[in-house]
PDB file of C-alpha atoms in Angstrom:
ATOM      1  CA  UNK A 260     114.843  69.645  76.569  1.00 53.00           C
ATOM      2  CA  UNK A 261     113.303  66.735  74.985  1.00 72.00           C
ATOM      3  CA  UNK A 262     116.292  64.258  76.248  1.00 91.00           C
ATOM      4  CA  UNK A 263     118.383  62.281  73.774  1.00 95.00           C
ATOM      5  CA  UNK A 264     117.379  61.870  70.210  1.00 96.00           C
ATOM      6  CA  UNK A 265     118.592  59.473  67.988  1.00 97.00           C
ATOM      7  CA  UNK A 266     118.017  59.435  64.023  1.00 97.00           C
ATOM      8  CA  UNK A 267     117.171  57.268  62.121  1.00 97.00           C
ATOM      9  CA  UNK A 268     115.335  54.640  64.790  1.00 96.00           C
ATOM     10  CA  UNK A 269     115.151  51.843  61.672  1.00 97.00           C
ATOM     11  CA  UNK A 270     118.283  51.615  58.808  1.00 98.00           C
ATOM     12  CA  UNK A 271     118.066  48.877  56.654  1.00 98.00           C
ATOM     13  CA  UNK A 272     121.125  48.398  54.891  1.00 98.00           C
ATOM     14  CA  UNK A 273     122.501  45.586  52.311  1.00 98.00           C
ATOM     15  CA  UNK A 274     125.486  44.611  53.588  1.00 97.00           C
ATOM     16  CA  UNK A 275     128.607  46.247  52.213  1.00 98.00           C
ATOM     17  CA  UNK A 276     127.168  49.283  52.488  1.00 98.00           C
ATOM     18  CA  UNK A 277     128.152  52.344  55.203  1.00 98.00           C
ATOM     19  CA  UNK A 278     126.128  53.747  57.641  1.00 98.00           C
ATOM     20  CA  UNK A 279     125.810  56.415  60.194  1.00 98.00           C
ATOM     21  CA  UNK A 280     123.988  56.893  62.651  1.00 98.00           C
ATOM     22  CA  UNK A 281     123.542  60.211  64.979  1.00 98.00           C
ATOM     23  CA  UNK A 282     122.626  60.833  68.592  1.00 98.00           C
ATOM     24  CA  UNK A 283     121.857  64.389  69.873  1.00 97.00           C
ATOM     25  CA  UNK A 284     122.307  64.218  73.546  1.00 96.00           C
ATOM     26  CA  UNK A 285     120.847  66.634  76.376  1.00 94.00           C
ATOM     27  CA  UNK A 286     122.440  69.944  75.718  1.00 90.00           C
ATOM     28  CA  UNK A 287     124.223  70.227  79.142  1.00 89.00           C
ATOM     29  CA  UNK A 288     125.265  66.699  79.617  1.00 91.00           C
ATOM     30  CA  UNK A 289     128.968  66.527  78.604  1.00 91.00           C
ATOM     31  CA  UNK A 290     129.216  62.745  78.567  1.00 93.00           C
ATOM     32  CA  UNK A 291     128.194  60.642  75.692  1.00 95.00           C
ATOM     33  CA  UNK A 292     127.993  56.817  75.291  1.00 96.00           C
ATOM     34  CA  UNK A 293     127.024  54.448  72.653  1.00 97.00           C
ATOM     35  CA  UNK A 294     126.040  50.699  73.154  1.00 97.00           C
ATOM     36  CA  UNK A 295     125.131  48.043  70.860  1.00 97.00           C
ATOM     37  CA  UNK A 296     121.731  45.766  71.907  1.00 96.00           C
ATOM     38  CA  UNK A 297     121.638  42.393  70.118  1.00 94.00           C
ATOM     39  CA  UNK A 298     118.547  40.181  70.355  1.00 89.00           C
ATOM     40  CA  UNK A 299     118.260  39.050  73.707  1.00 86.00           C
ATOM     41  CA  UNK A 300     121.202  40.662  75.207  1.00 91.00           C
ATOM     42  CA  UNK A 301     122.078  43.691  77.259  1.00 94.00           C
ATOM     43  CA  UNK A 302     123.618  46.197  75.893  1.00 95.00           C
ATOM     44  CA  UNK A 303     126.994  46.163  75.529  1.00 95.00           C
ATOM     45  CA  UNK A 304     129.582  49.259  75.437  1.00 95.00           C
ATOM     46  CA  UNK A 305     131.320  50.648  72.325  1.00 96.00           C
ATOM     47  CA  UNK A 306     132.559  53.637  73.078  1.00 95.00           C
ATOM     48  CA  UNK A 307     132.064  56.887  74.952  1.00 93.00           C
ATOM     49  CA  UNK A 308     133.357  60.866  74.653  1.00 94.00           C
ATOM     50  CA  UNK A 309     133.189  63.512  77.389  1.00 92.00           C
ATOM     51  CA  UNK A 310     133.011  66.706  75.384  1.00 92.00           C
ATOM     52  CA  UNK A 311     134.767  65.924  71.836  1.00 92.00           C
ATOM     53  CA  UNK A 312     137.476  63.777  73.041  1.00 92.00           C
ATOM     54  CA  UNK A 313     136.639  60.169  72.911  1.00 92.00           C
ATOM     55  CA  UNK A 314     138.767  58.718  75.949  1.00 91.00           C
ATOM     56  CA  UNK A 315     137.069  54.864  75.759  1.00 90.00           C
ATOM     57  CA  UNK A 316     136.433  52.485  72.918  1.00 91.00           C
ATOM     58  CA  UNK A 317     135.889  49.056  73.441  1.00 91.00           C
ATOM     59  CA  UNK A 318     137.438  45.902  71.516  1.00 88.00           C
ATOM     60  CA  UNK A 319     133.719  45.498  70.267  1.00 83.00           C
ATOM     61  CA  UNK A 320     134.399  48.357  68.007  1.00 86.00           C
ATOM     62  CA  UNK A 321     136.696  47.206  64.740  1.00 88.00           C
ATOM     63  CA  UNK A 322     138.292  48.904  62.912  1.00 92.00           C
ATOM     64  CA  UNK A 323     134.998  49.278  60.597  1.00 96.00           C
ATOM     65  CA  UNK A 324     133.442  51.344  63.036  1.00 96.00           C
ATOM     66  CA  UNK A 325     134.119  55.183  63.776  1.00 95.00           C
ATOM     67  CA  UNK A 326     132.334  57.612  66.259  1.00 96.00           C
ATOM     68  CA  UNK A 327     132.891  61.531  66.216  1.00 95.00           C
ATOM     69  CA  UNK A 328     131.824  64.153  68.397  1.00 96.00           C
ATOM     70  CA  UNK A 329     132.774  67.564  67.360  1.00 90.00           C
ATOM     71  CA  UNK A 330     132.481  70.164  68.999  1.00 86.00           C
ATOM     72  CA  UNK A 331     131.258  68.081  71.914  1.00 84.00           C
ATOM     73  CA  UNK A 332     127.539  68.101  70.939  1.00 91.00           C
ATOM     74  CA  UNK A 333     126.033  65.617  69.064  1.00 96.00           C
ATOM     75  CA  UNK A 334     128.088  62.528  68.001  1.00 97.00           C
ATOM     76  CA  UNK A 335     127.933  60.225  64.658  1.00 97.00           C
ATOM     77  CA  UNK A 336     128.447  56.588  64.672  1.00 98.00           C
ATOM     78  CA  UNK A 337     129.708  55.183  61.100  1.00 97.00           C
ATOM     79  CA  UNK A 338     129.619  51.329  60.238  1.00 97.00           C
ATOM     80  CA  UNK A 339     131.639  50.770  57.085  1.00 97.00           C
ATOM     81  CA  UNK A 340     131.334  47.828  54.711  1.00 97.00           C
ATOM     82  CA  UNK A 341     128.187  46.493  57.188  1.00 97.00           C
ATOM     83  CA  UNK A 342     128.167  42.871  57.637  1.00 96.00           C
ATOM     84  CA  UNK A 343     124.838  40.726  58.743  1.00 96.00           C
ATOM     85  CA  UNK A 344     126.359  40.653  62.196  1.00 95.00           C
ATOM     86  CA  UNK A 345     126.089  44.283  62.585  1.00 96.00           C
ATOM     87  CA  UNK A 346     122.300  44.443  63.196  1.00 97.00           C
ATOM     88  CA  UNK A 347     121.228  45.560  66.244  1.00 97.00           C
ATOM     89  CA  UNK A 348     120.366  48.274  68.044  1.00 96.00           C
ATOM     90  CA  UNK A 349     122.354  50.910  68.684  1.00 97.00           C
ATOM     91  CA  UNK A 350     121.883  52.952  72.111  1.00 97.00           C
ATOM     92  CA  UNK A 351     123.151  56.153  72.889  1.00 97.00           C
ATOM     93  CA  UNK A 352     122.970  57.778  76.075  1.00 95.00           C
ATOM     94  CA  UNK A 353     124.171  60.324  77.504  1.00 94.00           C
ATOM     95  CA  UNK A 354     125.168  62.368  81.147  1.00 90.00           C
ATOM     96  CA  UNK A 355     126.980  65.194  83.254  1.00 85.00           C
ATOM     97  CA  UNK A 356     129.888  63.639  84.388  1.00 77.00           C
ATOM     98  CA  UNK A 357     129.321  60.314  86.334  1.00 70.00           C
ATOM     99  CA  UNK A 358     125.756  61.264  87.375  1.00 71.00           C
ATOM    100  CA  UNK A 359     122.969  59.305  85.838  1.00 78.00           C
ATOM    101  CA  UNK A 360     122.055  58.137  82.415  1.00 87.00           C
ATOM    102  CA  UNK A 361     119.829  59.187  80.104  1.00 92.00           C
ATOM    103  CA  UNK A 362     119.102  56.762  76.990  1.00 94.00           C
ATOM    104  CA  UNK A 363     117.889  57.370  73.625  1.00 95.00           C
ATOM    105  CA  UNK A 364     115.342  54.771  71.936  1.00 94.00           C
ATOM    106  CA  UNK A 365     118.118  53.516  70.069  1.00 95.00           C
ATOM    107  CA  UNK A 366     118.920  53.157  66.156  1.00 97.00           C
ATOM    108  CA  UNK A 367     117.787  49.952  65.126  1.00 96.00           C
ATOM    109  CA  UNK A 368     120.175  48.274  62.065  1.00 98.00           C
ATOM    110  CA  UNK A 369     119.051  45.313  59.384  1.00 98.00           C
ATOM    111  CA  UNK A 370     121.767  44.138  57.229  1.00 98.00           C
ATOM    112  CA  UNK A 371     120.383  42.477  54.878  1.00 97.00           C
TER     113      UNK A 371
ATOM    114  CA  UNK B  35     136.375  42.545  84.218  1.00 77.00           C
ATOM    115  CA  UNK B  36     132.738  42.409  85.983  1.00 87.00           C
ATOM    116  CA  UNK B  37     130.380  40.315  85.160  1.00 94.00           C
ATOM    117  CA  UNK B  38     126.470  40.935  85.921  1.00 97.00           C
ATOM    118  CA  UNK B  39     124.426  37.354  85.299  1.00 97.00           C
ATOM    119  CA  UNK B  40     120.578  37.533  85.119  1.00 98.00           C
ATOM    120  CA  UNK B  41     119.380  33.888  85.504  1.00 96.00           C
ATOM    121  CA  UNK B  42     115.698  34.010  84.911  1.00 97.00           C
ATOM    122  CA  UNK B  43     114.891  35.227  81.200  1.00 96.00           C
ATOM    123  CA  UNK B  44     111.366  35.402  81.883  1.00 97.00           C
ATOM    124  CA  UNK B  45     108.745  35.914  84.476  1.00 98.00           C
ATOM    125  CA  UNK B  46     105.091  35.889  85.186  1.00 98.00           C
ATOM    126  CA  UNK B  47     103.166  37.738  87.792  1.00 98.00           C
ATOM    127  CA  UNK B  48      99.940  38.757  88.304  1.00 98.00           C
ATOM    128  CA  UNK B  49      98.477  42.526  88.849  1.00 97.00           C
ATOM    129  CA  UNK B  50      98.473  43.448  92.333  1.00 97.00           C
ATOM    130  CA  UNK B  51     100.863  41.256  93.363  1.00 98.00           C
ATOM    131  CA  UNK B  52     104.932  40.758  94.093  1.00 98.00           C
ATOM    132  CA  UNK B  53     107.756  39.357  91.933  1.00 98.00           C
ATOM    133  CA  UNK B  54     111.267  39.453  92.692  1.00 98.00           C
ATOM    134  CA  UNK B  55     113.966  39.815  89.755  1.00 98.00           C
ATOM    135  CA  UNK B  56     117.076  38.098  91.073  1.00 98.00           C
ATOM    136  CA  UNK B  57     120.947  39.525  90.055  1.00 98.00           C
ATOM    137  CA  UNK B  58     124.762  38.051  90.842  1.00 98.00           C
ATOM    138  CA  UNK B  59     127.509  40.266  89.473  1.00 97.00           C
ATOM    139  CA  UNK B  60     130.961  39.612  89.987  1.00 96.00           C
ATOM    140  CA  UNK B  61     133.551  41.826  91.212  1.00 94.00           C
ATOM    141  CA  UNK B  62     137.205  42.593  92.789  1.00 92.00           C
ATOM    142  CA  UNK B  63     136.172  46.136  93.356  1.00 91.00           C
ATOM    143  CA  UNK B  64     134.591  47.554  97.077  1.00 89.00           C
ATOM    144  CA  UNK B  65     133.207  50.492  95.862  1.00 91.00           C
ATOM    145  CA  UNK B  66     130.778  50.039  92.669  1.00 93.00           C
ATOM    146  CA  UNK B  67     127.287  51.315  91.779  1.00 93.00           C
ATOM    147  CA  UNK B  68     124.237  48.936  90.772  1.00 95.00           C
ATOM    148  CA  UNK B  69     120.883  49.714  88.904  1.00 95.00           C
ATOM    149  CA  UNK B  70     117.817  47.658  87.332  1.00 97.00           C
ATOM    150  CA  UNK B  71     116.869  49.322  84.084  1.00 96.00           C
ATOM    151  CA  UNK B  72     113.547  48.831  82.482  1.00 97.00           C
ATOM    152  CA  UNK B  73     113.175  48.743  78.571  1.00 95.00           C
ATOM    153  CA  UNK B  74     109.636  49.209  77.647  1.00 93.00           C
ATOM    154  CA  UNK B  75     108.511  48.216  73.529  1.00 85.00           C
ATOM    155  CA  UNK B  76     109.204  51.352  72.931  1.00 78.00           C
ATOM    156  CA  UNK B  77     113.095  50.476  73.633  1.00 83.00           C
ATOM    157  CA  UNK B  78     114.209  53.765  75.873  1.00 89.00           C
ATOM    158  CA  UNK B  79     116.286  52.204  78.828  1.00 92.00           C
ATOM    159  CA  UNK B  80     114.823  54.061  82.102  1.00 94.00           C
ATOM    160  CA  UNK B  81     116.241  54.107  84.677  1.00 94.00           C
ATOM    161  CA  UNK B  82     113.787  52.167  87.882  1.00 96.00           C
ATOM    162  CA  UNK B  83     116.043  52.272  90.995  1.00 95.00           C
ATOM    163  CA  UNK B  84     120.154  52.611  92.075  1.00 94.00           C
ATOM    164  CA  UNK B  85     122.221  51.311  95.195  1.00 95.00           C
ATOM    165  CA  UNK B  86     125.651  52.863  95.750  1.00 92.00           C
ATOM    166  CA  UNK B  87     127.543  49.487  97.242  1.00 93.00           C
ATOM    167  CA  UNK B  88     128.646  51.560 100.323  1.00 92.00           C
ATOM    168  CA  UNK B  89     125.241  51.885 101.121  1.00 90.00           C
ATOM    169  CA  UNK B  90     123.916  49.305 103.841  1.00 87.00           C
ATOM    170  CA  UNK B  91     120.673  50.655 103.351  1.00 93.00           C
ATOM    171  CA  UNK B  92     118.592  48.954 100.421  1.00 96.00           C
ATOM    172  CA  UNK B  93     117.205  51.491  98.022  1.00 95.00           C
ATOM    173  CA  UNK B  94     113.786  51.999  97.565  1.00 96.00           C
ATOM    174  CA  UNK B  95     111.720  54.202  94.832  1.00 94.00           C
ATOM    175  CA  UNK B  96     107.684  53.984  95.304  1.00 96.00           C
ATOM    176  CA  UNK B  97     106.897  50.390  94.753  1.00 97.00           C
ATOM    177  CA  UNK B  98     110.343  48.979  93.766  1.00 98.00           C
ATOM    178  CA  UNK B  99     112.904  47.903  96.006  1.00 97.00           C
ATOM    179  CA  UNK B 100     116.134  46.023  96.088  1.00 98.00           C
ATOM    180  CA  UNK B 101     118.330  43.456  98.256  1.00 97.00           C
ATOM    181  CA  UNK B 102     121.166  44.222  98.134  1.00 97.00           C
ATOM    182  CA  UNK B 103     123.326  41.235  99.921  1.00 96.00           C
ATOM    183  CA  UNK B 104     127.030  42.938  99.449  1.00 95.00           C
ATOM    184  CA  UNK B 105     129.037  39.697 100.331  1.00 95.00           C
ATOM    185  CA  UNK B 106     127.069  37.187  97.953  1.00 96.00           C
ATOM    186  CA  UNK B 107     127.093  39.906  95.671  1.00 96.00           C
ATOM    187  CA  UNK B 108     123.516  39.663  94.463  1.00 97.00           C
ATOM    188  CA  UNK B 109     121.118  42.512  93.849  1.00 97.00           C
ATOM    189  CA  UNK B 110     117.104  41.490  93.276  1.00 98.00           C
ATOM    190  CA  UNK B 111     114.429  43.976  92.284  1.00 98.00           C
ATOM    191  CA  UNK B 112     111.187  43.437  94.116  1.00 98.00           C
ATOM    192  CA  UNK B 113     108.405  44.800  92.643  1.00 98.00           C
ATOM    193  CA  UNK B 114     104.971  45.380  94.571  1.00 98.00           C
ATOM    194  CA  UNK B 115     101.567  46.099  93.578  1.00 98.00           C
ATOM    195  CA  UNK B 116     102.545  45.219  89.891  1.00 98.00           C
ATOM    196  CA  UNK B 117     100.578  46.913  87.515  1.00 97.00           C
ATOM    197  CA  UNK B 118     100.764  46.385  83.590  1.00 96.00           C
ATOM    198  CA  UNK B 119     102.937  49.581  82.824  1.00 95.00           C
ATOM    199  CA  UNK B 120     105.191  47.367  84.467  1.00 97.00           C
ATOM    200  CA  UNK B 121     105.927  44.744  81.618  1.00 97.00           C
ATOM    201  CA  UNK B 122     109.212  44.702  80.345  1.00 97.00           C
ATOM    202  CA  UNK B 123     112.400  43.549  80.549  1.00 97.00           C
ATOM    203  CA  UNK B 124     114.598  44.098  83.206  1.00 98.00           C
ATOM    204  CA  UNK B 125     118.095  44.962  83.203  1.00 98.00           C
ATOM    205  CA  UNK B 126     120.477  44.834  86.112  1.00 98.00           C
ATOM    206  CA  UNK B 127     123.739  46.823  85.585  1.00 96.00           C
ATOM    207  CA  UNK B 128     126.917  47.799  87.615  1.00 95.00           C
ATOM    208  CA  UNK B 129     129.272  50.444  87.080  1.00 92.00           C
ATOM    209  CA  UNK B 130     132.498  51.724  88.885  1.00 88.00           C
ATOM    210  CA  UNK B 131     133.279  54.460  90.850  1.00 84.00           C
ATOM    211  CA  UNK B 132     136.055  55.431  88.106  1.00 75.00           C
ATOM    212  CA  UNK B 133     136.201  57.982  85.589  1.00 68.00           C
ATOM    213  CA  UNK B 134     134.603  55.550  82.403  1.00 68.00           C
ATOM    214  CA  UNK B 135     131.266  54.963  84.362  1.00 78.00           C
ATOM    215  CA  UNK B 136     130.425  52.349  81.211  1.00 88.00           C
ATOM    216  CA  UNK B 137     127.313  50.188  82.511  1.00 93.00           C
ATOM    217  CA  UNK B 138     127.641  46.354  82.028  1.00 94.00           C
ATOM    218  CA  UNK B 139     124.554  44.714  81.654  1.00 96.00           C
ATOM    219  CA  UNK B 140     123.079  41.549  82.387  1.00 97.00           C
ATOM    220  CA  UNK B 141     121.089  39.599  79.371  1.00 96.00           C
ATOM    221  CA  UNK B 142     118.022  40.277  81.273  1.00 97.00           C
ATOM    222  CA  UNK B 143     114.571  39.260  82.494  1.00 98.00           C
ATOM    223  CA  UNK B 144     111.306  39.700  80.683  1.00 97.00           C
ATOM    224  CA  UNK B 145     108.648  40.421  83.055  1.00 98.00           C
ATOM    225  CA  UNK B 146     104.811  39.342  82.072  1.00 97.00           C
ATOM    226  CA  UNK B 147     101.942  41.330  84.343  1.00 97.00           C
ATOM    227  CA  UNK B 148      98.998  38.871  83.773  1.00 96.00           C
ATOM    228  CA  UNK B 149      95.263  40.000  84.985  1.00 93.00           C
TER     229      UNK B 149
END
């Protein structure tokens, strides 16, 4: 297993656009998260799924954003009608149940 | 909601030597898990060390190490022998013992390993 992957790791994007973004997690980890990272912050959570349900979103995530999972495998993250304070990175990690985290190198978005 | 505060944004050591990374989180909860993540250039969060809060025992991986002070809630990273590999920056994080187990983060520290 080469832990979790996450395509593309640079979007640029003129804003108004959509975008997705998609994380491939480790195969047997049934927990999935995803975190935005702006510029000199932590990261901050969005949203997470165990298998395909997705049982937590935060406020951070408007109604311009949407996450999937199916099939509990890899998930998509879509940002529609991107606005300039949408770039950042975007962190997925992922884990078997509440045991440790595993974190992607991130997506990182440019609205420009 | 917790709150995890990192109040250095930067520091400077040099190689060989010790630097402590200092956290404060703040809490209602008893029973909570804390971590220092390090994000290299290359951006991957990994993970460097974790203290369950039930734990009286400070955690300890290789040359990192923790103090863990429970009642003034704070949570510093010591690092010995720095080496370069070890520039970064530093993120402390806490998470419940509930079902979520979503990480807040602080903003974190950038550490510098000078020669």
């Amino acid at each position: 297993d080469t832990g979790v992957s996450q395509d593309p790791r640079h979007k640029i994007t003129k804003r108004g656009q959509n975008v997705t973004f998609r994380c491939d997690p480790i195969s047997e980890h049934n927990r999935l998260y995803w975190y935005r990272q702006t510029l000199g912050q932590g990261p901050e959570f969005l949203t997470y799924f165990q298998n395909e349900a997705q049982l937590e979103k935060s406020r951070l995530l408007s109604d311009r954003f949407s996450a999937e999972r199916p099939k509990g495998s890899f998930s998509t993250l879509e940002i529609q009608r991107t606005e300039q304070g949408d770039s950042a990175m975007y962190l997925c990690a992922s884990s078997l149940y509440t045991l440790g985290y595993t974190f992607g190198s991130g997506t990182r978005l440019t609205v420009v | 909601a917790q709150t995890v505060t990192q109040s250095q944004p930067e520091m400077s050591v040099q190689e060989a030597e010790t630097v402590t990374l200092s956290c404060t989180y703040d809490t209602s909860e008893s029973d909570y898990y804390l971590f220092w993540y390090k994000q290299p250039p290359s951006r991957q969060m990994i993970l460097v060390i974790r203290q369950e809060a039930y734990k009286q025992q400070n955690a300890t991986e290789n040359r990192f190490s923790v103090n863990f002070q429970k009642a003034a809630k704070s949570f510093s990273l010591k690092i010995s022998d720095s080496q370069l590999g070890d520039a970064a920056m530093y993120f402390c994080a806490y998470r419940s013992t509930g079902t979520a187990s979503k990480l807040t983060f602080g903003t974190g520290t950038r550490l510098q390993v000078t020669l």
